[in-house]
Each structure stands twice: as structure tokens, then as C-alpha cells.
């Protein structure tokens, strides 16, 4: 007996030793900074199956190099987006920065003699300003305060930037000679709000400064640089919103403004009377971005068509407006003229990916500068979204974008995920879906991106319809109206609908799970608000007043009571469908405690609550390894609770 027992133990030990590595190889390694709480291991088979959809890249236009006429872009070849230079259209991408954190923002000096950029650490949004010097980063800011890189002066001798180093809270406005970082001096001290330097006058005698009070209240100041004095151009009693401000070579200050209108029009601000004089009026559509050519002849501007971008040129000599045809339906951003007249843009579209282009204002010819890899897949095979328009519970008209799986491949009714944008002053747009194309193309899941009240792009009346605690839940009722519309769609499986969203969309996810739980299978929220009172008390102090304008003031007893009443945390015991929560430990906007408390409350009710925490991320996952794992975890969640797979 003893001999047989020993033999059996040896055989068992050998078997276990042999099986261990094989089992480990069947599971995807989890990035070290991720904490997966009650989330199952990721099978290697899922990693292999989804790999092509993980290996896409994007390329965003950042600036023009005045010396070489190269294009500066942000793209990723390792774990994070970095700056690259492209010498010619479709040329090689030459990497310039090699940081562990992503780099999205940079500016060349007017003569190309210097390149400045900014980046934070671990998603904490405490940006520092750097110069690219001898192939490496040279720190120009203090390394501790929160900084925002602003414009170069026309001469290229100075750069303006915002920094909170005086108070630790609000941005003051500074000037600096980047060649001598110790030269930095405060130009104007702020008293609160969101202050940013916008543009120097052509003679460099004045600096335009912008104070963001709310999405509909942007206050403008003109600073005399020599004297350090300021003159306010806007009237605080008449809130006005702007989506672009720039001095023309002749000294006129152009703006995309909703002054005197529900939508933003293109015109100029009379610096003597501070009045706005519209020139281009798109009637019911916002003009959302623009730039002026250095010779002063052309203005390129973007028009927002319910989320889809249309690019136009205004000829200041003839007064003619021309439309750029030939761009795929999608989203245009980063509009900027080169010194020699070419316009650089980023085009983001689900059927072309996200890439950098240029447009000739004379001929309207479009040149593609990058063609980003999409894991061997053809982005042209991705589905294009359709615009869904409804009337909500009170007759308010609104819309969203629905991505349906290919009906030739997927017959019958399809499961649906409703994915709600953040902000709330954001907008769902017809953009490249990246990893989510796997859900559509390979699993046959439809995805709908709604624009509920409070979204931008539909005029200033619409964006304010959710303001304050008493109007907040009307946007949740909008989701109910969309649900009614989509459940009646003959190609949607009304019994398999789930909800998702990020940031404010995370709050909307939780609120929808409470109100419409019987119509939903599950919910997934990313960096979302679970309690408005604790959110307002714990968000970074410099953001608190900005968010009180939108959500309400927790210091006022009546508003505090209403904010608590509408907060999902206080009703977490009523959440009866599975929940997944994704969190960044360094999030300065929605602190990680918002996730901790909702997860604990749902689990206390004996309901599933998966939690994925990244210790090296902030308001969303920006590092590829983390974002990949987040997708795989969410995929298992959807397979289990939406599709009903074991």
C-alpha cells in the first residue's frame, strides 16, 4: 500500500507540474498595473481571435514643420501615442518622442527653430511643458504644477502658457522665452475658472485670453503685454460661447461664436466696441473650428451636421464659400494652415480609420499623408453608421448614430449596446470604432451612440436643457425614448439590449440601469459618476466650480438634496442586472472612489459587479496594453450577460 501510494503521489505531482505551464499558456497575461476584481481570466483564444482588431493605429495631424514642410503627427508604434514627422505624403513616419506617457499636443515655433510639447504622468493631467532638444525632452515647466501650452508669439521669441503654480488651483497666464526657461513671468493672475492663452495679436503687443466659465459662457480678455493690463471684451451678463478664436494678419479677431444666435456663426469681434459681426451663418448648424491662412486670404472652417463634419473654405477676397467634396463621412479636427498655404486636418471615419490629410484651398485637392495600419483588416469593410432621429418624451428632437452588423452576414434580429458619450458637453459622432468593430463585424452586435439633451453641436439651447439637478434626469428619459424606438426596430433583438458609457455617460449608464433595468440585460460604465455630491466634493478643486455650473452646487442644501436623490449610489440596491466598472486610479476628474462605492453597494445586494482598475491611468485608459485588456474583459462580460454564452 505504501509503495503504491508513493507511486500515485509521484505521478500526480508530475501531472500537475506538466499541466501548470500549459494552463498558464491558455490565459492572457494581465498588465502589472491592472487590478481585475471578480473578472475571469482572459482565455488566450479570445486574444488570438481578436488580435487583428487590437493592432490598429491612428495618425492625428498636429502641426506643420515650417523648415522642412513636413507634417507633425501623433501616432503609436509601441504602447502610447508619440510625436512623429512625415516628410512627404505617405512617407515614412520618423519618431521624435519616446515617452512612456502619450504625447498628443505640440507646437512648432513660427520659424521651425523649436518644437514644444506637453505630457502628464499616469493620466493625472498635471501636464508639463517640454522642448525637443537634441533628440530628447528638456523640461521647461517646474515639474510640479499643472501647465497648458499656449500659442507662440508672432516673432517666435515668446510662448504663452497657463499654470497653477501660484495657487495650486487655477491657471494664471505666463510668458516665457523657451530658450531661457527661467525667463517665465506671470502676465495675469486669475481669480478662478478655466483661463487659457489663445492668440497673440500680429504685432505681439496684445494677448487674447479666454476664461471658460461653462460651455455657453466663455469670457474674453485682451491683455496689453507691455503694461500687464487687461480689457474685458465680453459682457458677463450675456453669456456667449466660442469654438475658435484667431487674429487675422490684418489684426481683426475672428471667432466662431453664438453671440446673437442659437448656433455658432463665423465672424469677427470688433475690438473697439467688443461687438460680434457675423459673416458666415450656417443657419441651424454650428461652425465648430476654423483657421486663417498666413496670407490672410482663406478661412477654412468646419460645419457640424448632427455630428458629421463638412469642411468649407471662405475666400476673403471674393466672399465665395466652397465645400470640400471627396472626404469620407466622419469627423474633421486639427484644422491648421501651413505657412505656404496647404491646410492640414485629421479625418476620423469608420471606413477609412483615423489619418492625416491636407487640402489645397485653391484647387480643393485632397492629399492623404498617412495610411495607418488596421491589423491587416480593410477598414472599408467596416459598416457606416446611419442617423437615427426621434422625438423624446417632451417632443424634443434628437438623434444618434447606429452601427448595424452586415445583414448579409447576420440574419434576423441582432443584440444591441447603447453607448452614451461623456461631457455631458460631448457629442456622439460617426467616427472610427477601433476595437468595437470586432463586436459588430465578428459577433453581430449593433451599437448605438445617442446624443441626448445636453450634447454639443445642436445649439446653445439644446446644450443647456439638462443643466442643474432638477433637469438632469430628463436626459435619462431621452434614453427611454431611444429605447422605445430601437426596441421597435425589426432588426434589433428587444430582449438583448445592454447599456454602456464613460464619465458622465457612466452616470447615464447607472441611471438607465435603475430606470430601465427590465428592458436591459447588463451595464458597463467607465470612469463614471455614482454620486453627484461625493463627485463634486472629491473632483480636483480647480474643476469644482466648472462642474457646479453644469450639475448643481452641493453646498446649497436644496440642490444637495436633489443631487443625492438623483444619484445612482443612493438606489444601488435596486440595480438588478450585472454591472462592470472600469476605473483609472489617477483620475483627476471622476475620482476612483466613485467606482469603489458603487461596486461595493451593488455587491452588497448580491449582484455581479466586475471591477477593472488601472493604477497607471486617469480618465480613461490610454496605454495600449491596458486598453486591450479592458476590451477583452468587457468582451467576456458581454458574451456572458448580453449574448448568454457560457
XYZ file of C-alpha atoms in Angstrom, residues 227-633:
407
model
C 1.645 97.135 -19.349
C 0.226 93.870 -17.994
C -3.257 95.363 -18.042
C -6.402 93.639 -19.289
C -9.546 94.738 -21.063
C -12.641 92.557 -20.995
C -14.274 92.079 -24.389
C -17.363 90.184 -23.257
C -20.318 91.039 -21.045
C -20.741 88.665 -18.092
C -24.460 89.345 -18.045
C -24.772 87.994 -21.593
C -23.083 84.558 -21.765
C -21.513 83.708 -25.113
C -19.824 80.519 -26.310
C -16.890 80.248 -28.728
C -15.465 77.352 -30.744
C -12.486 79.162 -32.204
C -10.672 82.494 -31.911
C -7.821 83.774 -34.060
C -6.230 87.043 -35.173
C -6.022 87.566 -38.939
C -2.871 89.178 -40.383
C -4.773 92.486 -40.676
C -5.392 92.489 -36.907
C -9.070 91.544 -36.958
C -10.105 88.989 -34.355
C -12.171 86.222 -35.952
C -14.391 83.916 -33.938
C -16.925 81.096 -34.194
C -19.484 82.439 -31.750
C -23.129 82.025 -30.735
C -23.369 85.718 -29.865
C -26.846 86.752 -31.052
C -27.685 83.255 -32.291
C -28.555 79.773 -31.075
C -25.737 78.285 -33.176
C -22.151 79.388 -33.675
C -21.538 81.637 -36.672
C -18.221 82.733 -38.157
C -17.402 86.414 -37.930
C -15.141 88.888 -36.190
C -15.106 90.705 -32.877
C -14.923 94.491 -33.180
C -12.120 95.319 -30.751
C -13.357 98.891 -30.295
C -16.990 98.084 -29.447
C -16.491 94.428 -28.433
C -19.475 93.554 -30.645
C -19.599 90.428 -32.781
C -20.198 90.869 -36.506
C -21.208 87.578 -38.208
C -20.005 86.863 -41.735
C -20.857 83.175 -42.315
C -24.147 81.814 -40.981
C -24.923 78.097 -41.377
C -28.469 78.720 -40.047
C -29.223 75.658 -37.876
C -25.699 74.224 -37.700
C -22.677 75.100 -35.574
C -19.369 76.202 -37.051
C -17.017 74.378 -34.728
C -13.419 75.027 -35.800
C -11.523 77.251 -38.217
C -8.116 78.626 -39.183
C -6.864 81.582 -41.243
C -4.118 81.317 -43.855
C -0.999 83.353 -43.173
C -1.547 85.494 -46.259
C -4.985 86.408 -44.910
C -6.893 85.201 -47.952
C -8.521 81.957 -46.789
C -10.519 80.803 -43.815
C -11.053 77.070 -43.548
C -13.935 76.103 -41.288
C -15.781 73.005 -40.162
C -19.586 72.749 -40.022
C -21.221 70.273 -37.655
C -24.031 68.306 -39.362
C -25.524 66.441 -36.351
C -22.015 65.148 -35.584
C -20.718 64.728 -39.137
C -18.111 67.260 -40.312
C -18.274 69.272 -43.512
C -15.165 71.271 -44.477
C -15.520 74.608 -46.265
C -13.265 77.451 -47.448
C -14.155 81.135 -47.315
C -12.306 83.324 -49.819
C -11.884 86.692 -48.086
C -11.099 88.373 -51.403
C -14.201 87.290 -53.312
C -16.530 86.375 -50.443
C -17.112 82.951 -52.029
C -17.671 79.866 -49.854
C -16.734 76.482 -51.308
C -17.397 72.976 -49.970
C -14.687 70.321 -49.935
C -16.091 67.157 -51.507
C -14.329 63.808 -51.527
C -13.745 63.361 -47.793
C -15.352 60.295 -46.227
C -18.242 60.916 -43.872
C -16.706 61.343 -40.449
C -15.154 63.872 -38.098
C -12.607 66.535 -39.027
C -10.278 68.070 -36.441
C -6.940 69.869 -36.084
C -7.641 72.384 -38.864
C -4.403 74.360 -39.453
C -2.811 76.132 -42.414
C 0.838 75.692 -43.281
C 2.873 78.882 -43.870
C 2.872 78.004 -47.588
C -0.929 77.710 -47.739
C -1.787 73.994 -47.515
C -4.403 73.044 -44.893
C -3.716 70.147 -42.538
C -6.536 68.129 -40.971
C -7.284 64.855 -39.228
C -10.128 62.796 -40.683
C -11.704 60.182 -38.435
C -14.122 57.790 -40.156
C -15.101 54.181 -39.523
C -14.489 53.201 -43.144
C -11.101 54.908 -43.522
C -9.671 54.891 -39.997
C -8.069 57.973 -38.474
C -5.402 59.644 -40.589
C -3.776 62.936 -41.539
C -4.628 64.772 -44.755
C -4.008 68.096 -46.428
C -6.293 70.166 -48.643
C -5.278 72.800 -51.206
C -7.543 75.863 -50.792
C -7.102 76.893 -54.431
C -7.957 73.577 -56.081
C -9.681 71.762 -53.177
C -7.426 68.789 -53.974
C -7.148 66.330 -51.071
C -3.828 64.636 -50.256
C -3.597 61.741 -47.837
C -0.409 61.888 -45.747
C -0.754 58.717 -43.674
C -2.423 55.353 -44.054
C -2.487 53.783 -40.628
C -2.350 50.035 -40.198
C -5.552 48.262 -39.199
C -4.218 44.852 -38.192
C -4.403 43.507 -41.718
C -8.112 44.307 -41.946
C -9.597 46.556 -44.600
C -11.335 49.449 -42.856
C -13.504 49.867 -45.947
C -15.245 46.655 -44.843
C -16.433 48.313 -41.631
C -20.046 49.422 -41.549
C -21.038 53.054 -41.965
C -23.462 54.365 -39.344
C -26.978 55.509 -40.018
C -28.512 58.579 -38.398
C -31.480 57.747 -36.156
C -33.783 60.680 -35.363
C -36.546 60.695 -32.738
C -38.761 62.910 -30.646
C -38.236 62.430 -26.924
C -40.869 62.302 -24.159
C -41.487 66.067 -24.364
C -41.301 66.414 -28.149
C -37.638 67.479 -28.164
C -35.939 66.286 -31.361
C -32.642 64.433 -31.068
C -30.553 61.874 -32.894
C -27.765 59.345 -32.706
C -25.652 57.012 -34.840
C -26.495 53.320 -35.253
C -23.869 50.841 -36.470
C -25.642 47.707 -37.706
C -23.882 44.418 -38.480
C -23.828 43.428 -42.136
C -27.341 41.985 -42.764
C -25.954 39.679 -45.442
C -23.771 38.024 -42.821
C -26.036 38.278 -39.794
C -29.650 37.363 -40.383
C -32.507 38.153 -38.062
C -32.686 40.367 -35.010
C -29.385 41.471 -33.512
C -28.348 42.265 -29.921
C -27.647 45.942 -29.202
C -25.341 48.010 -26.987
C -26.313 51.639 -26.339
C -23.088 53.588 -25.690
C -23.505 57.074 -24.147
C -20.882 59.811 -24.519
C -19.396 61.808 -21.656
C -19.199 65.509 -21.027
C -22.121 65.886 -20.753
C -20.998 68.580 -23.202
C -19.790 65.976 -25.684
C -21.220 64.601 -28.906
C -21.608 61.190 -30.499
C -20.070 61.398 -33.963
C -19.601 58.983 -36.896
C -16.005 58.075 -36.114
C -13.669 55.072 -36.329
C -14.713 52.500 -33.722
C -11.404 50.667 -33.381
C -11.764 47.585 -31.180
C -15.553 47.885 -31.117
C -15.640 46.930 -34.784
C -14.989 43.379 -33.543
C -18.335 43.394 -31.733
C -20.111 44.471 -34.921
C -18.205 42.523 -37.562
C -17.465 39.270 -35.719
C -20.232 38.951 -33.112
C -23.053 40.671 -34.966
C -23.776 43.159 -32.161
C -25.277 46.503 -33.157
C -24.015 49.620 -31.342
C -25.969 52.860 -30.953
C -24.414 56.175 -29.913
C -27.115 58.664 -28.813
C -26.981 62.432 -28.459
C -29.275 63.157 -25.549
C -30.151 66.697 -24.429
C -27.073 68.455 -23.128
C -24.938 67.335 -26.095
C -22.991 69.943 -28.032
C -23.386 70.502 -31.755
C -27.105 71.294 -31.701
C -27.097 74.900 -30.489
C -26.813 76.536 -27.078
C -30.464 75.969 -26.156
C -30.126 72.199 -26.550
C -26.858 72.020 -24.594
C -28.446 73.682 -21.556
C -31.585 71.504 -21.424
C -30.043 69.221 -18.782
C -28.419 71.863 -16.576
C -28.837 71.620 -12.835
C -30.176 68.838 -10.612
C -33.852 69.310 -11.473
C -33.360 68.866 -15.235
C -30.670 66.185 -15.039
C -32.903 63.135 -15.290
C -34.594 64.421 -18.434
C -31.532 63.182 -20.305
C -32.151 59.731 -18.781
C -35.718 59.914 -20.094
C -34.204 60.568 -23.524
C -32.548 57.150 -23.293
C -36.009 55.730 -22.636
C -37.283 57.352 -25.821
C -34.370 55.924 -27.805
C -35.016 52.524 -26.234
C -38.635 52.634 -27.378
C -37.527 53.480 -30.920
C -34.845 50.794 -31.053
C -36.999 48.083 -29.484
C -39.459 48.653 -32.308
C -36.750 48.189 -34.924
C -37.396 44.945 -36.808
C -33.643 44.164 -36.913
C -32.969 44.696 -33.186
C -33.487 41.951 -30.607
C -35.504 43.795 -27.964
C -34.678 41.074 -25.411
C -30.908 41.537 -25.759
C -30.088 45.210 -25.178
C -27.309 46.486 -22.889
C -26.088 49.941 -21.859
C -22.616 51.472 -21.610
C -20.955 54.848 -21.237
C -17.948 56.765 -19.968
C -17.551 59.625 -17.478
C -20.923 61.420 -17.498
C -22.001 58.556 -19.754
C -21.089 56.308 -16.840
C -23.627 58.119 -14.674
C -26.161 57.768 -17.502
C -25.421 54.038 -17.636
C -26.122 53.592 -13.928
C -29.228 55.799 -14.049
C -30.552 53.884 -17.068
C -29.946 50.561 -15.317
C -32.129 51.827 -12.479
C -34.919 53.276 -14.597
C -34.967 50.748 -17.446
C -33.467 47.648 -15.821
C -36.323 45.449 -17.019
C -35.504 46.376 -20.625
C -31.743 45.847 -20.285
C -29.515 42.804 -19.872
C -26.411 44.450 -18.352
C -24.477 47.700 -17.952
C -20.808 48.686 -18.283
C -19.634 52.054 -17.039
C -16.174 53.598 -17.441
C -14.883 56.267 -15.004
C -18.473 57.216 -14.229
C -20.150 59.356 -11.566
C -22.108 57.349 -8.995
C -22.935 60.142 -6.526
C -23.022 63.777 -7.619
C -22.354 65.068 -4.104
C -19.251 62.976 -3.469
C -18.110 63.633 -7.044
C -18.312 67.406 -6.568
C -16.619 67.171 -3.188
C -13.753 65.000 -4.445
C -13.081 66.078 -8.021
C -9.928 68.173 -8.310
C -10.527 71.592 -6.759
C -9.704 73.513 -9.941
C -12.598 71.756 -11.696
C -15.207 72.074 -8.959
C -16.742 75.425 -9.886
C -16.836 74.458 -13.574
C -18.834 71.325 -12.759
C -21.174 73.093 -10.353
C -22.385 75.244 -13.243
C -23.425 72.081 -15.066
C -24.648 69.764 -12.312
C -25.589 71.994 -9.390
C -23.979 73.258 -6.185
C -23.714 70.680 -3.403
C -23.115 73.469 -0.862
C -26.702 74.705 -1.243
C -28.987 72.454 0.869
C -31.872 72.268 -1.624
C -29.541 71.410 -4.501
C -27.561 68.945 -2.392
C -30.750 67.090 -1.500
C -31.786 66.866 -5.153
C -28.296 65.793 -6.257
C -28.398 62.966 -3.721
C -31.890 61.985 -4.826
C -30.831 61.515 -8.449
C -27.501 59.831 -7.633
C -27.437 56.111 -8.541
C -25.464 55.212 -5.426
C -28.411 56.007 -3.175
C -30.528 53.455 -5.084
C -27.845 50.879 -5.798
C -29.913 48.182 -4.064
C -32.363 48.466 -6.975
C -29.741 47.534 -9.599
C -30.743 44.009 -10.503
C -28.734 43.417 -13.669
C -24.988 42.687 -13.972
C -22.574 45.630 -13.806
C -18.973 46.124 -14.919
C -16.958 49.169 -13.829
C -13.657 50.446 -15.289
C -11.540 52.891 -13.274
C -8.311 54.900 -13.506
C -6.640 55.300 -10.116
C -5.150 58.694 -11.061
C -8.343 60.213 -12.461
C -8.460 63.936 -11.509
C -11.948 64.379 -12.922
C -14.042 61.493 -11.611
C -12.085 60.115 -8.636
C -11.698 56.361 -8.280
C -13.796 56.491 -5.108
C -16.894 56.913 -7.321
C -16.257 53.432 -8.708
C -15.327 51.875 -5.370
C -18.566 52.911 -3.720
C -20.929 51.768 -6.480
C -19.155 48.400 -6.804
C -19.385 47.838 -3.054
C -23.053 48.845 -2.962
C -24.073 46.555 -5.842
C -22.140 43.612 -4.402
C -23.830 44.181 -1.045
C -27.072 43.360 -2.861
C -25.539 40.077 -4.070
C -25.421 41.225 -7.695
C -22.491 40.777 -10.129
C -20.161 43.793 -10.199
C -16.911 43.305 -12.087
C -14.232 45.938 -11.463
C -11.152 46.686 -13.577
C -8.751 49.238 -12.058
C -5.635 50.653 -13.729
C -3.111 52.051 -11.262
C -1.264 53.942 -14.018
C -4.223 55.556 -15.802
C -6.547 58.506 -15.281
C -9.790 59.479 -17.017
C -9.823 56.524 -19.403
C -7.177 54.012 -20.496
C -4.545 55.481 -22.852
C -1.881 52.769 -22.805
C -2.406 50.068 -25.407
C -1.775 47.075 -23.149
C -4.327 48.341 -20.643
C -6.888 49.243 -23.309
C -6.532 45.812 -24.919
C -7.147 44.048 -21.621
C -10.107 46.309 -20.901
C -11.648 45.292 -24.211
C -11.079 41.579 -23.579
C -12.637 41.820 -20.109
